[in-house]
């Protein structure tokens, strides 16, 4: 297993991750503890709401609300830069003109062939 | 005049502090949702803003890393590792077991892509090179064999159908008085 190489865009299994075995300094441990404390706090809030016998409504998840809001309002933070303008042109403007040109020339060519009587009507499915 | 007014309105909408229909009508937001300071905001520039944003998203200040500020619309949303939900521990008691997520945990920007039904970044059981070789080897071999089969067809010999009675002269409407030409389908 020493020569294991993960697939591109995939990750290493946790048991083969060197971080698991070598990152045990006190700072790492303190960081893990802080993360655990945050997690435990959130768990506690959720459990309190979940097991509350007087609760009648759904439990609202602020992280979900934030995610939906962020995904729904990107234009508030949009700025036209080189990259964003290029992407916008490539995906929005170029296909419009390119597809029009492609379809028009192909259909005009076919129309010419039909008018001249040279269009070959084959029975094969692939063309 | 109307053009100027329309442009103003469109600019106000895009920079608007509101969202949804209420923004269209009056430029303000309903009070039933989260307050303004717990919703995502612009990219944090000072360390205090970073600390506040980390607290807002329930992350450690050291862990919080926003997307780079290049105008692509992320704002201060945190950049989480690109891992699918399939990779998370299946035996841990998640609050939402099918999503493998706890309540209040910051969601990845592409969370809906990384759910277990969709994109999966977990390690593959077989190395990538082996997978490529097997798949493309099989496809290449089949394509090659089909090409060879087109070039050298192998089937039982066939000939045009042979009809009796001088190629069915009378049945095809030939004159009964006239003598048809002899059609011989054999050789001796």
PDB file of C-alpha atoms in Angstrom:
ATOM      1  CA  UNK A   1       0.000   0.000   0.000  1.00  0.00           C
ATOM      2  CA  UNK A   2       3.029   2.273   0.088  1.00  0.00           C
ATOM      3  CA  UNK A   3       2.504   3.195  -3.540  1.00  0.00           C
ATOM      4  CA  UNK A   4      -1.216   3.977  -3.231  1.00  0.00           C
ATOM      5  CA  UNK A   5      -2.150   6.943  -5.344  1.00  0.00           C
ATOM      6  CA  UNK A   6      -5.661   8.321  -5.092  1.00  0.00           C
ATOM      7  CA  UNK A   7      -7.803   8.941  -8.151  1.00  0.00           C
ATOM      8  CA  UNK A   8      -7.772  12.527  -9.451  1.00  0.00           C
ATOM      9  CA  UNK A   9     -10.427  14.636  -7.645  1.00  0.00           C
ATOM     10  CA  UNK A  10     -10.909  11.918  -5.028  1.00  0.00           C
ATOM     11  CA  UNK A  11      -9.374  11.718  -1.563  1.00  0.00           C
ATOM     12  CA  UNK A  12      -7.203   9.397   0.414  1.00  0.00           C
ATOM     13  CA  UNK A  13      -8.950   7.016   2.848  1.00  0.00           C
ATOM     14  CA  UNK A  14      -8.652   8.263   6.410  1.00  0.00           C
ATOM     15  CA  UNK A  15      -6.648   5.222   7.502  1.00  0.00           C
ATOM     16  CA  UNK A  16      -3.950   6.029   4.940  1.00  0.00           C
ATOM     17  CA  UNK A  17      -3.808   9.741   5.773  1.00  0.00           C
ATOM     18  CA  UNK A  18      -0.449  10.627   7.356  1.00  0.00           C
ATOM     19  CA  UNK A  19      -2.122  13.461   9.307  1.00  0.00           C
ATOM     20  CA  UNK A  20      -3.822  10.879  11.490  1.00  0.00           C
ATOM     21  CA  UNK A  21      -0.549   9.491  12.738  1.00  0.00           C
ATOM     22  CA  UNK A  22       1.796  12.470  12.857  1.00  0.00           C
ATOM     23  CA  UNK A  23      -0.286  15.524  13.813  1.00  0.00           C
ATOM     24  CA  UNK A  24      -0.533  15.013  17.557  1.00  0.00           C
ATOM     25  CA  UNK A  25       1.110  18.197  18.872  1.00  0.00           C
ATOM     26  CA  UNK A  26      -0.630  20.133  21.668  1.00  0.00           C
ATOM     27  CA  UNK A  27      -1.737  22.863  19.262  1.00  0.00           C
ATOM     28  CA  UNK A  28      -3.450  20.262  17.064  1.00  0.00           C
ATOM     29  CA  UNK A  29      -5.125  18.748  20.066  1.00  0.00           C
ATOM     30  CA  UNK A  30      -6.285  22.161  21.299  1.00  0.00           C
ATOM     31  CA  UNK A  31      -7.650  22.936  17.845  1.00  0.00           C
ATOM     32  CA  UNK A  32      -9.563  19.649  17.801  1.00  0.00           C
ATOM     33  CA  UNK A  33     -10.913  20.383  21.268  1.00  0.00           C
ATOM     34  CA  UNK A  34     -12.130  23.843  20.211  1.00  0.00           C
ATOM     35  CA  UNK A  35     -13.856  22.371  17.195  1.00  0.00           C
ATOM     36  CA  UNK A  36     -15.404  19.716  19.385  1.00  0.00           C
ATOM     37  CA  UNK A  37     -16.660  22.392  21.768  1.00  0.00           C
ATOM     38  CA  UNK A  38     -18.372  24.277  18.936  1.00  0.00           C
ATOM     39  CA  UNK A  39     -19.922  21.054  17.694  1.00  0.00           C
ATOM     40  CA  UNK A  40     -21.126  20.118  21.157  1.00  0.00           C
ATOM     41  CA  UNK A  41     -22.714  23.527  21.642  1.00  0.00           C
ATOM     42  CA  UNK A  42     -24.632  23.210  18.402  1.00  0.00           C
ATOM     43  CA  UNK A  43     -25.681  19.679  19.309  1.00  0.00           C
ATOM     44  CA  UNK A  44     -26.934  20.913  22.663  1.00  0.00           C
ATOM     45  CA  UNK A  45     -28.996  23.680  21.061  1.00  0.00           C
ATOM     46  CA  UNK A  46     -30.515  21.230  18.622  1.00  0.00           C
ATOM     47  CA  UNK A  47     -31.315  18.611  21.230  1.00  0.00           C
ATOM     48  CA  UNK A  48     -32.938  21.185  23.510  1.00  0.00           C
ATOM     49  CA  UNK A  49     -35.225  22.288  20.718  1.00  0.00           C
ATOM     50  CA  UNK A  50     -35.854  18.760  19.495  1.00  0.00           C
ATOM     51  CA  UNK A  51     -36.885  17.346  22.862  1.00  0.00           C
ATOM     52  CA  UNK A  52     -38.860  20.367  23.984  1.00  0.00           C
ATOM     53  CA  UNK A  53     -42.382  19.002  24.671  1.00  0.00           C
ATOM     54  CA  UNK A  54     -43.971  22.428  24.130  1.00  0.00           C
ATOM     55  CA  UNK A  55     -42.506  22.896  20.687  1.00  0.00           C
ATOM     56  CA  UNK A  56     -45.128  22.980  17.959  1.00  0.00           C
ATOM     57  CA  UNK A  57     -43.170  24.388  15.047  1.00  0.00           C
ATOM     58  CA  UNK A  58     -40.283  23.193  12.866  1.00  0.00           C
ATOM     59  CA  UNK A  59     -36.721  23.729  14.051  1.00  0.00           C
ATOM     60  CA  UNK A  60     -35.181  26.450  11.928  1.00  0.00           C
ATOM     61  CA  UNK A  61     -31.586  25.919  10.879  1.00  0.00           C
ATOM     62  CA  UNK A  62     -29.748  29.256  10.547  1.00  0.00           C
ATOM     63  CA  UNK A  63     -26.913  27.619   8.643  1.00  0.00           C
ATOM     64  CA  UNK A  64     -29.397  26.466   6.019  1.00  0.00           C
ATOM     65  CA  UNK A  65     -30.947  29.933   5.851  1.00  0.00           C
ATOM     66  CA  UNK A  66     -27.523  31.471   5.378  1.00  0.00           C
ATOM     67  CA  UNK A  67     -26.670  28.981   2.672  1.00  0.00           C
ATOM     68  CA  UNK A  68     -29.882  29.620   0.779  1.00  0.00           C
ATOM     69  CA  UNK A  69     -29.436  33.366   1.112  1.00  0.00           C
ATOM     70  CA  UNK A  70     -25.824  33.209  -0.075  1.00  0.00           C
ATOM     71  CA  UNK A  71     -26.673  31.042  -3.046  1.00  0.00           C
ATOM     72  CA  UNK A  72     -29.645  33.189  -3.971  1.00  0.00           C
ATOM     73  CA  UNK A  73     -27.982  36.595  -3.804  1.00  0.00           C
ATOM     74  CA  UNK A  74     -24.584  36.404  -5.528  1.00  0.00           C
ATOM     75  CA  UNK A  75     -25.204  39.581  -7.511  1.00  0.00           C
ATOM     76  CA  UNK A  76     -24.946  41.712  -4.396  1.00  0.00           C
ATOM     77  CA  UNK A  77     -21.228  40.899  -4.326  1.00  0.00           C
ATOM     78  CA  UNK A  78     -20.718  40.611  -8.063  1.00  0.00           C
ATOM     79  CA  UNK A  79     -18.061  42.780  -9.647  1.00  0.00           C
ATOM     80  CA  UNK A  80     -17.227  42.774 -13.356  1.00  0.00           C
ATOM     81  CA  UNK A  81     -13.597  41.662 -13.609  1.00  0.00           C
ATOM     82  CA  UNK A  82     -11.669  40.134 -16.464  1.00  0.00           C
ATOM     83  CA  UNK A  83     -12.541  36.619 -15.442  1.00  0.00           C
ATOM     84  CA  UNK A  84     -16.214  37.190 -14.725  1.00  0.00           C
ATOM     85  CA  UNK A  85     -16.718  39.188 -17.937  1.00  0.00           C
ATOM     86  CA  UNK A  86     -14.976  36.503 -19.928  1.00  0.00           C
ATOM     87  CA  UNK A  87     -17.089  33.762 -18.380  1.00  0.00           C
ATOM     88  CA  UNK A  88     -20.265  35.746 -18.928  1.00  0.00           C
ATOM     89  CA  UNK A  89     -19.389  36.333 -22.573  1.00  0.00           C
ATOM     90  CA  UNK A  90     -18.409  32.713 -23.159  1.00  0.00           C
ATOM     91  CA  UNK A  91     -21.517  31.215 -21.653  1.00  0.00           C
ATOM     92  CA  UNK A  92     -24.067  33.868 -22.516  1.00  0.00           C
ATOM     93  CA  UNK A  93     -23.128  35.687 -25.689  1.00  0.00           C
ATOM     94  CA  UNK A  94     -20.951  33.362 -27.750  1.00  0.00           C
ATOM     95  CA  UNK A  95     -23.321  30.361 -27.813  1.00  0.00           C
ATOM     96  CA  UNK A  96     -26.117  32.581 -29.071  1.00  0.00           C
ATOM     97  CA  UNK A  97     -24.237  33.751 -32.130  1.00  0.00           C
ATOM     98  CA  UNK A  98     -22.313  30.537 -32.689  1.00  0.00           C
ATOM     99  CA  UNK A  99     -25.386  28.318 -32.616  1.00  0.00           C
ATOM    100  CA  UNK A 100     -27.299  30.675 -34.875  1.00  0.00           C
ATOM    101  CA  UNK A 101     -24.438  30.617 -37.367  1.00  0.00           C
ATOM    102  CA  UNK A 102     -24.033  26.842 -37.228  1.00  0.00           C
ATOM    103  CA  UNK A 103     -27.707  26.056 -37.639  1.00  0.00           C
ATOM    104  CA  UNK A 104     -28.222  28.645 -40.349  1.00  0.00           C
ATOM    105  CA  UNK A 105     -25.313  27.462 -42.521  1.00  0.00           C
ATOM    106  CA  UNK A 106     -26.205  23.796 -42.087  1.00  0.00           C
ATOM    107  CA  UNK A 107     -29.839  24.322 -42.998  1.00  0.00           C
ATOM    108  CA  UNK A 108     -28.995  26.604 -45.918  1.00  0.00           C
ATOM    109  CA  UNK A 109     -26.675  23.927 -47.257  1.00  0.00           C
ATOM    110  CA  UNK A 110     -29.406  21.324 -46.927  1.00  0.00           C
ATOM    111  CA  UNK A 111     -31.906  23.622 -48.635  1.00  0.00           C
ATOM    112  CA  UNK A 112     -29.498  24.120 -51.534  1.00  0.00           C
ATOM    113  CA  UNK A 113     -29.115  20.380 -51.869  1.00  0.00           C
ATOM    114  CA  UNK A 114     -32.872  19.803 -51.822  1.00  0.00           C
ATOM    115  CA  UNK A 115     -33.424  22.489 -54.455  1.00  0.00           C
ATOM    116  CA  UNK A 116     -30.665  21.030 -56.632  1.00  0.00           C
ATOM    117  CA  UNK A 117     -31.972  17.534 -56.062  1.00  0.00           C
ATOM    118  CA  UNK A 118     -28.667  16.194 -54.723  1.00  0.00           C
ATOM    119  CA  UNK A 119     -29.825  15.442 -51.166  1.00  0.00           C
ATOM    120  CA  UNK A 120     -29.228  11.764 -50.453  1.00  0.00           C
ATOM    121  CA  UNK A 121     -31.984  10.346 -48.264  1.00  0.00           C
ATOM    122  CA  UNK A 122     -30.402   7.311 -46.683  1.00  0.00           C
ATOM    123  CA  UNK A 123     -32.140   4.783 -44.457  1.00  0.00           C
ATOM    124  CA  UNK A 124     -29.340   4.553 -41.896  1.00  0.00           C
ATOM    125  CA  UNK A 125     -30.129   5.967 -38.435  1.00  0.00           C
ATOM    126  CA  UNK A 126     -26.780   7.628 -37.910  1.00  0.00           C
ATOM    127  CA  UNK A 127     -27.125  10.399 -40.478  1.00  0.00           C
TER     128      UNK A 127
ATOM    129  CA  UNK B   1     -36.753  59.833 -18.629  1.00  0.00           C
ATOM    130  CA  UNK B   2     -38.412  56.469 -18.238  1.00  0.00           C
ATOM    131  CA  UNK B   3     -35.106  54.849 -19.227  1.00  0.00           C
ATOM    132  CA  UNK B   4     -33.264  56.654 -16.445  1.00  0.00           C
ATOM    133  CA  UNK B   5     -35.897  55.620 -13.941  1.00  0.00           C
ATOM    134  CA  UNK B   6     -35.718  51.995 -15.030  1.00  0.00           C
ATOM    135  CA  UNK B   7     -31.937  51.932 -14.725  1.00  0.00           C
ATOM    136  CA  UNK B   8     -32.122  53.411 -11.244  1.00  0.00           C
ATOM    137  CA  UNK B   9     -34.628  50.765 -10.220  1.00  0.00           C
ATOM    138  CA  UNK B  10     -32.505  47.939 -11.642  1.00  0.00           C
ATOM    139  CA  UNK B  11     -29.400  49.256  -9.866  1.00  0.00           C
ATOM    140  CA  UNK B  12     -31.273  49.553  -6.587  1.00  0.00           C
ATOM    141  CA  UNK B  13     -32.478  45.985  -6.937  1.00  0.00           C
ATOM    142  CA  UNK B  14     -29.063  44.508  -7.643  1.00  0.00           C
ATOM    143  CA  UNK B  15     -27.379  46.384  -4.806  1.00  0.00           C
ATOM    144  CA  UNK B  16     -30.526  46.203  -2.735  1.00  0.00           C
ATOM    145  CA  UNK B  17     -30.535  45.280   0.907  1.00  0.00           C
ATOM    146  CA  UNK B  18     -33.804  43.434   0.455  1.00  0.00           C
ATOM    147  CA  UNK B  19     -34.647  40.103  -1.096  1.00  0.00           C
ATOM    148  CA  UNK B  20     -37.655  38.680  -2.852  1.00  0.00           C
ATOM    149  CA  UNK B  21     -40.952  40.339  -3.567  1.00  0.00           C
ATOM    150  CA  UNK B  22     -40.700  42.667  -0.574  1.00  0.00           C
ATOM    151  CA  UNK B  23     -37.554  44.143  -2.096  1.00  0.00           C
ATOM    152  CA  UNK B  24     -39.250  44.707  -5.391  1.00  0.00           C
ATOM    153  CA  UNK B  25     -42.067  46.584  -3.758  1.00  0.00           C
ATOM    154  CA  UNK B  26     -40.593  48.542  -0.908  1.00  0.00           C
ATOM    155  CA  UNK B  27     -36.849  47.846  -0.610  1.00  0.00           C
ATOM    156  CA  UNK B  28     -37.129  46.296   2.861  1.00  0.00           C
ATOM    157  CA  UNK B  29     -37.180  42.776   4.208  1.00  0.00           C
ATOM    158  CA  UNK B  30     -39.637  40.917   6.456  1.00  0.00           C
ATOM    159  CA  UNK B  31     -38.664  40.665  10.129  1.00  0.00           C
ATOM    160  CA  UNK B  32     -39.566  36.978  10.404  1.00  0.00           C
ATOM    161  CA  UNK B  33     -36.238  35.672   9.122  1.00  0.00           C
ATOM    162  CA  UNK B  34     -32.750  36.001  10.519  1.00  0.00           C
ATOM    163  CA  UNK B  35     -31.458  39.441  11.368  1.00  0.00           C
ATOM    164  CA  UNK B  36     -29.131  41.251   9.021  1.00  0.00           C
ATOM    165  CA  UNK B  37     -25.958  40.470  10.950  1.00  0.00           C
ATOM    166  CA  UNK B  38     -26.466  36.712  10.884  1.00  0.00           C
ATOM    167  CA  UNK B  39     -26.945  36.551   7.108  1.00  0.00           C
ATOM    168  CA  UNK B  40     -23.993  36.360   4.712  1.00  0.00           C
ATOM    169  CA  UNK B  41     -22.435  39.709   3.934  1.00  0.00           C
ATOM    170  CA  UNK B  42     -19.600  41.202   1.926  1.00  0.00           C
ATOM    171  CA  UNK B  43     -16.013  39.966   1.954  1.00  0.00           C
ATOM    172  CA  UNK B  44     -14.369  40.605   5.364  1.00  0.00           C
ATOM    173  CA  UNK B  45     -11.453  43.005   5.098  1.00  0.00           C
ATOM    174  CA  UNK B  46     -10.337  43.681   8.674  1.00  0.00           C
ATOM    175  CA  UNK B  47      -9.454  41.020  11.289  1.00  0.00           C
ATOM    176  CA  UNK B  48     -12.452  42.072  13.380  1.00  0.00           C
ATOM    177  CA  UNK B  49     -14.730  41.443  10.444  1.00  0.00           C
ATOM    178  CA  UNK B  50     -13.126  38.044   9.943  1.00  0.00           C
ATOM    179  CA  UNK B  51     -13.640  37.140  13.599  1.00  0.00           C
ATOM    180  CA  UNK B  52     -17.252  38.279  13.464  1.00  0.00           C
ATOM    181  CA  UNK B  53     -17.846  36.282  10.279  1.00  0.00           C
ATOM    182  CA  UNK B  54     -16.253  33.174  11.803  1.00  0.00           C
ATOM    183  CA  UNK B  55     -18.499  33.500  14.851  1.00  0.00           C
ATOM    184  CA  UNK B  56     -21.509  34.001  12.598  1.00  0.00           C
ATOM    185  CA  UNK B  57     -20.807  30.783  10.730  1.00  0.00           C
ATOM    186  CA  UNK B  58     -20.017  28.794  13.925  1.00  0.00           C
ATOM    187  CA  UNK B  59     -16.391  28.219  12.949  1.00  0.00           C
ATOM    188  CA  UNK B  60     -13.053  28.809  14.614  1.00  0.00           C
ATOM    189  CA  UNK B  61     -11.310  31.999  13.491  1.00  0.00           C
ATOM    190  CA  UNK B  62      -8.313  29.935  12.375  1.00  0.00           C
ATOM    191  CA  UNK B  63     -10.524  27.579  10.363  1.00  0.00           C
ATOM    192  CA  UNK B  64     -12.529  30.352   8.700  1.00  0.00           C
ATOM    193  CA  UNK B  65     -11.296  31.065   5.187  1.00  0.00           C
ATOM    194  CA  UNK B  66     -13.521  33.055   2.823  1.00  0.00           C
ATOM    195  CA  UNK B  67     -13.428  32.606  -0.921  1.00  0.00           C
ATOM    196  CA  UNK B  68     -10.997  34.974  -2.645  1.00  0.00           C
ATOM    197  CA  UNK B  69     -12.532  38.344  -3.343  1.00  0.00           C
ATOM    198  CA  UNK B  70     -12.613  38.404  -7.138  1.00  0.00           C
ATOM    199  CA  UNK B  71     -16.165  39.541  -7.723  1.00  0.00           C
ATOM    200  CA  UNK B  72     -17.638  36.108  -8.323  1.00  0.00           C
ATOM    201  CA  UNK B  73     -20.439  36.663  -5.821  1.00  0.00           C
ATOM    202  CA  UNK B  74     -19.302  34.627  -2.798  1.00  0.00           C
ATOM    203  CA  UNK B  75     -19.067  37.507  -0.315  1.00  0.00           C
ATOM    204  CA  UNK B  76     -17.894  36.266   3.071  1.00  0.00           C
ATOM    205  CA  UNK B  77     -19.167  32.704   2.698  1.00  0.00           C
ATOM    206  CA  UNK B  78     -16.562  30.259   4.070  1.00  0.00           C
ATOM    207  CA  UNK B  79     -14.535  28.041   1.795  1.00  0.00           C
ATOM    208  CA  UNK B  80     -14.979  24.518   3.147  1.00  0.00           C
ATOM    209  CA  UNK B  81     -13.025  21.460   1.918  1.00  0.00           C
ATOM    210  CA  UNK B  82     -14.348  19.988  -1.304  1.00  0.00           C
ATOM    211  CA  UNK B  83     -15.497  16.678   0.176  1.00  0.00           C
ATOM    212  CA  UNK B  84     -18.731  14.884  -0.570  1.00  0.00           C
ATOM    213  CA  UNK B  85     -21.128  13.813   2.183  1.00  0.00           C
ATOM    214  CA  UNK B  86     -20.485  10.196   1.270  1.00  0.00           C
ATOM    215  CA  UNK B  87     -17.043  10.494   2.811  1.00  0.00           C
ATOM    216  CA  UNK B  88     -18.318  11.320   6.286  1.00  0.00           C
ATOM    217  CA  UNK B  89     -18.440   8.707   8.982  1.00  0.00           C
ATOM    218  CA  UNK B  90     -21.520   6.506   8.456  1.00  0.00           C
ATOM    219  CA  UNK B  91     -21.526   5.309  12.061  1.00  0.00           C
ATOM    220  CA  UNK B  92     -21.545   8.690  13.831  1.00  0.00           C
ATOM    221  CA  UNK B  93     -24.883   9.921  15.186  1.00  0.00           C
ATOM    222  CA  UNK B  94     -25.594  12.769  12.795  1.00  0.00           C
ATOM    223  CA  UNK B  95     -28.596  14.994  13.434  1.00  0.00           C
ATOM    224  CA  UNK B  96     -29.644  14.441   9.822  1.00  0.00           C
ATOM    225  CA  UNK B  97     -28.380  10.927   9.026  1.00  0.00           C
ATOM    226  CA  UNK B  98     -29.258  10.887   5.322  1.00  0.00           C
ATOM    227  CA  UNK B  99     -27.369  14.120   4.723  1.00  0.00           C
ATOM    228  CA  UNK B 100     -24.626  13.177   7.227  1.00  0.00           C
ATOM    229  CA  UNK B 101     -24.763  16.654   8.675  1.00  0.00           C
ATOM    230  CA  UNK B 102     -25.328  18.196  12.089  1.00  0.00           C
ATOM    231  CA  UNK B 103     -27.709  21.043  12.813  1.00  0.00           C
ATOM    232  CA  UNK B 104     -26.044  24.417  12.534  1.00  0.00           C
ATOM    233  CA  UNK B 105     -22.958  23.105  10.747  1.00  0.00           C
ATOM    234  CA  UNK B 106     -21.768  25.470   7.984  1.00  0.00           C
ATOM    235  CA  UNK B 107     -22.882  24.100   4.628  1.00  0.00           C
ATOM    236  CA  UNK B 108     -20.576  23.893   1.663  1.00  0.00           C
ATOM    237  CA  UNK B 109     -21.384  26.278  -1.189  1.00  0.00           C
ATOM    238  CA  UNK B 110     -21.979  23.230  -3.412  1.00  0.00           C
ATOM    239  CA  UNK B 111     -23.766  21.225  -0.724  1.00  0.00           C
ATOM    240  CA  UNK B 112     -26.557  20.191  -3.064  1.00  0.00           C
ATOM    241  CA  UNK B 113     -23.953  18.761  -5.419  1.00  0.00           C
ATOM    242  CA  UNK B 114     -22.144  16.821  -2.687  1.00  0.00           C
ATOM    243  CA  UNK B 115     -25.142  14.951  -1.273  1.00  0.00           C
ATOM    244  CA  UNK B 116     -24.905  11.199  -1.347  1.00  0.00           C
ATOM    245  CA  UNK B 117     -27.094  10.837  -4.427  1.00  0.00           C
ATOM    246  CA  UNK B 118     -24.807  12.988  -6.526  1.00  0.00           C
ATOM    247  CA  UNK B 119     -21.117  13.790  -6.831  1.00  0.00           C
ATOM    248  CA  UNK B 120     -18.919  11.583  -4.693  1.00  0.00           C
ATOM    249  CA  UNK B 121     -15.284  12.316  -3.880  1.00  0.00           C
ATOM    250  CA  UNK B 122     -14.611   9.200  -1.810  1.00  0.00           C
ATOM    251  CA  UNK B 123     -11.589   7.101  -2.745  1.00  0.00           C
ATOM    252  CA  UNK B 124     -12.150   4.505  -5.436  1.00  0.00           C
ATOM    253  CA  UNK B 125     -11.511   0.819  -4.613  1.00  0.00           C
ATOM    254  CA  UNK B 126      -9.366   0.270  -7.705  1.00  0.00           C
ATOM    255  CA  UNK B 127      -6.579   2.615  -8.880  1.00  0.00           C
ATOM    256  CA  UNK B 128      -7.524   5.108 -11.539  1.00  0.00           C
ATOM    257  CA  UNK B 129      -5.096   3.721 -14.095  1.00  0.00           C
ATOM    258  CA  UNK B 130      -6.585   0.246 -13.748  1.00  0.00           C
ATOM    259  CA  UNK B 131     -10.098   1.599 -14.182  1.00  0.00           C
ATOM    260  CA  UNK B 132      -9.133   3.570 -17.281  1.00  0.00           C
ATOM    261  CA  UNK B 133      -7.309   0.635 -18.810  1.00  0.00           C
ATOM    262  CA  UNK B 134     -10.183  -1.757 -18.237  1.00  0.00           C
ATOM    263  CA  UNK B 135     -12.909   0.516 -19.545  1.00  0.00           C
ATOM    264  CA  UNK B 136     -11.143   1.933 -22.576  1.00  0.00           C
ATOM    265  CA  UNK B 137      -9.538  -1.418 -23.321  1.00  0.00           C
ATOM    266  CA  UNK B 138     -12.902  -3.097 -23.512  1.00  0.00           C
ATOM    267  CA  UNK B 139     -14.489  -0.317 -25.568  1.00  0.00           C
ATOM    268  CA  UNK B 140     -11.511  -0.144 -27.907  1.00  0.00           C
ATOM    269  CA  UNK B 141     -11.474  -3.890 -28.398  1.00  0.00           C
ATOM    270  CA  UNK B 142     -15.191  -4.013 -29.201  1.00  0.00           C
ATOM    271  CA  UNK B 143     -14.931  -1.113 -31.644  1.00  0.00           C
ATOM    272  CA  UNK B 144     -11.997  -2.777 -33.368  1.00  0.00           C
ATOM    273  CA  UNK B 145     -13.823  -6.091 -33.693  1.00  0.00           C
ATOM    274  CA  UNK B 146     -16.930  -4.392 -35.082  1.00  0.00           C
ATOM    275  CA  UNK B 147     -14.780  -2.585 -37.626  1.00  0.00           C
ATOM    276  CA  UNK B 148     -13.138  -5.865 -38.665  1.00  0.00           C
ATOM    277  CA  UNK B 149     -16.587  -7.439 -38.964  1.00  0.00           C
ATOM    278  CA  UNK B 150     -17.717  -4.658 -41.290  1.00  0.00           C
ATOM    279  CA  UNK B 151     -14.643  -5.079 -43.464  1.00  0.00           C
ATOM    280  CA  UNK B 152     -14.792  -8.915 -43.686  1.00  0.00           C
ATOM    281  CA  UNK B 153     -18.450  -9.955 -43.480  1.00  0.00           C
ATOM    282  CA  UNK B 154     -19.106 -13.666 -42.895  1.00  0.00           C
ATOM    283  CA  UNK B 155     -22.526 -15.053 -43.753  1.00  0.00           C
ATOM    284  CA  UNK B 156     -24.099 -17.969 -45.658  1.00  0.00           C
ATOM    285  CA  UNK B 157     -23.903 -17.548 -49.439  1.00  0.00           C
ATOM    286  CA  UNK B 158     -27.069 -16.051 -50.887  1.00  0.00           C
ATOM    287  CA  UNK B 159     -28.425 -15.691 -54.409  1.00  0.00           C
ATOM    288  CA  UNK B 160     -31.504 -13.998 -55.922  1.00  0.00           C
ATOM    289  CA  UNK B 161     -34.715 -16.030 -55.532  1.00  0.00           C
ATOM    290  CA  UNK B 162     -35.427 -18.354 -58.429  1.00  0.00           C
ATOM    291  CA  UNK B 163     -39.024 -18.664 -59.666  1.00  0.00           C
ATOM    292  CA  UNK B 164     -40.408 -21.654 -61.684  1.00  0.00           C
ATOM    293  CA  UNK B 165     -42.484 -21.670 -64.903  1.00  0.00           C
ATOM    294  CA  UNK B 166     -40.123 -19.427 -66.796  1.00  0.00           C
ATOM    295  CA  UNK B 167     -39.996 -16.820 -64.035  1.00  0.00           C
ATOM    296  CA  UNK B 168     -43.804 -17.054 -63.573  1.00  0.00           C
ATOM    297  CA  UNK B 169     -44.492 -15.888 -67.120  1.00  0.00           C
ATOM    298  CA  UNK B 170     -48.247 -16.652 -67.093  1.00  0.00           C
ATOM    299  CA  UNK B 171     -48.781 -15.473 -63.494  1.00  0.00           C
ATOM    300  CA  UNK B 172     -47.169 -12.164 -64.265  1.00  0.00           C
ATOM    301  CA  UNK B 173     -49.691 -11.551 -67.014  1.00  0.00           C
ATOM    302  CA  UNK B 174     -47.862 -12.944 -69.997  1.00  0.00           C
ATOM    303  CA  UNK B 175     -49.717 -13.838 -73.233  1.00  0.00           C
ATOM    304  CA  UNK B 176     -50.824 -17.568 -73.073  1.00  0.00           C
ATOM    305  CA  UNK B 177     -50.576 -17.959 -76.872  1.00  0.00           C
ATOM    306  CA  UNK B 178     -47.000 -16.718 -77.134  1.00  0.00           C
ATOM    307  CA  UNK B 179     -44.126 -18.993 -76.309  1.00  0.00           C
ATOM    308  CA  UNK B 180     -42.022 -17.438 -73.496  1.00  0.00           C
ATOM    309  CA  UNK B 181     -38.240 -17.547 -73.591  1.00  0.00           C
ATOM    310  CA  UNK B 182     -36.816 -20.520 -71.741  1.00  0.00           C
ATOM    311  CA  UNK B 183     -35.362 -19.647 -68.305  1.00  0.00           C
ATOM    312  CA  UNK B 184     -32.931 -22.249 -66.980  1.00  0.00           C
ATOM    313  CA  UNK B 185     -31.836 -21.949 -63.351  1.00  0.00           C
ATOM    314  CA  UNK B 186     -29.505 -24.949 -63.443  1.00  0.00           C
ATOM    315  CA  UNK B 187     -26.446 -26.199 -65.194  1.00  0.00           C
ATOM    316  CA  UNK B 188     -25.631 -29.801 -65.926  1.00  0.00           C
TER     317      UNK B 188
END
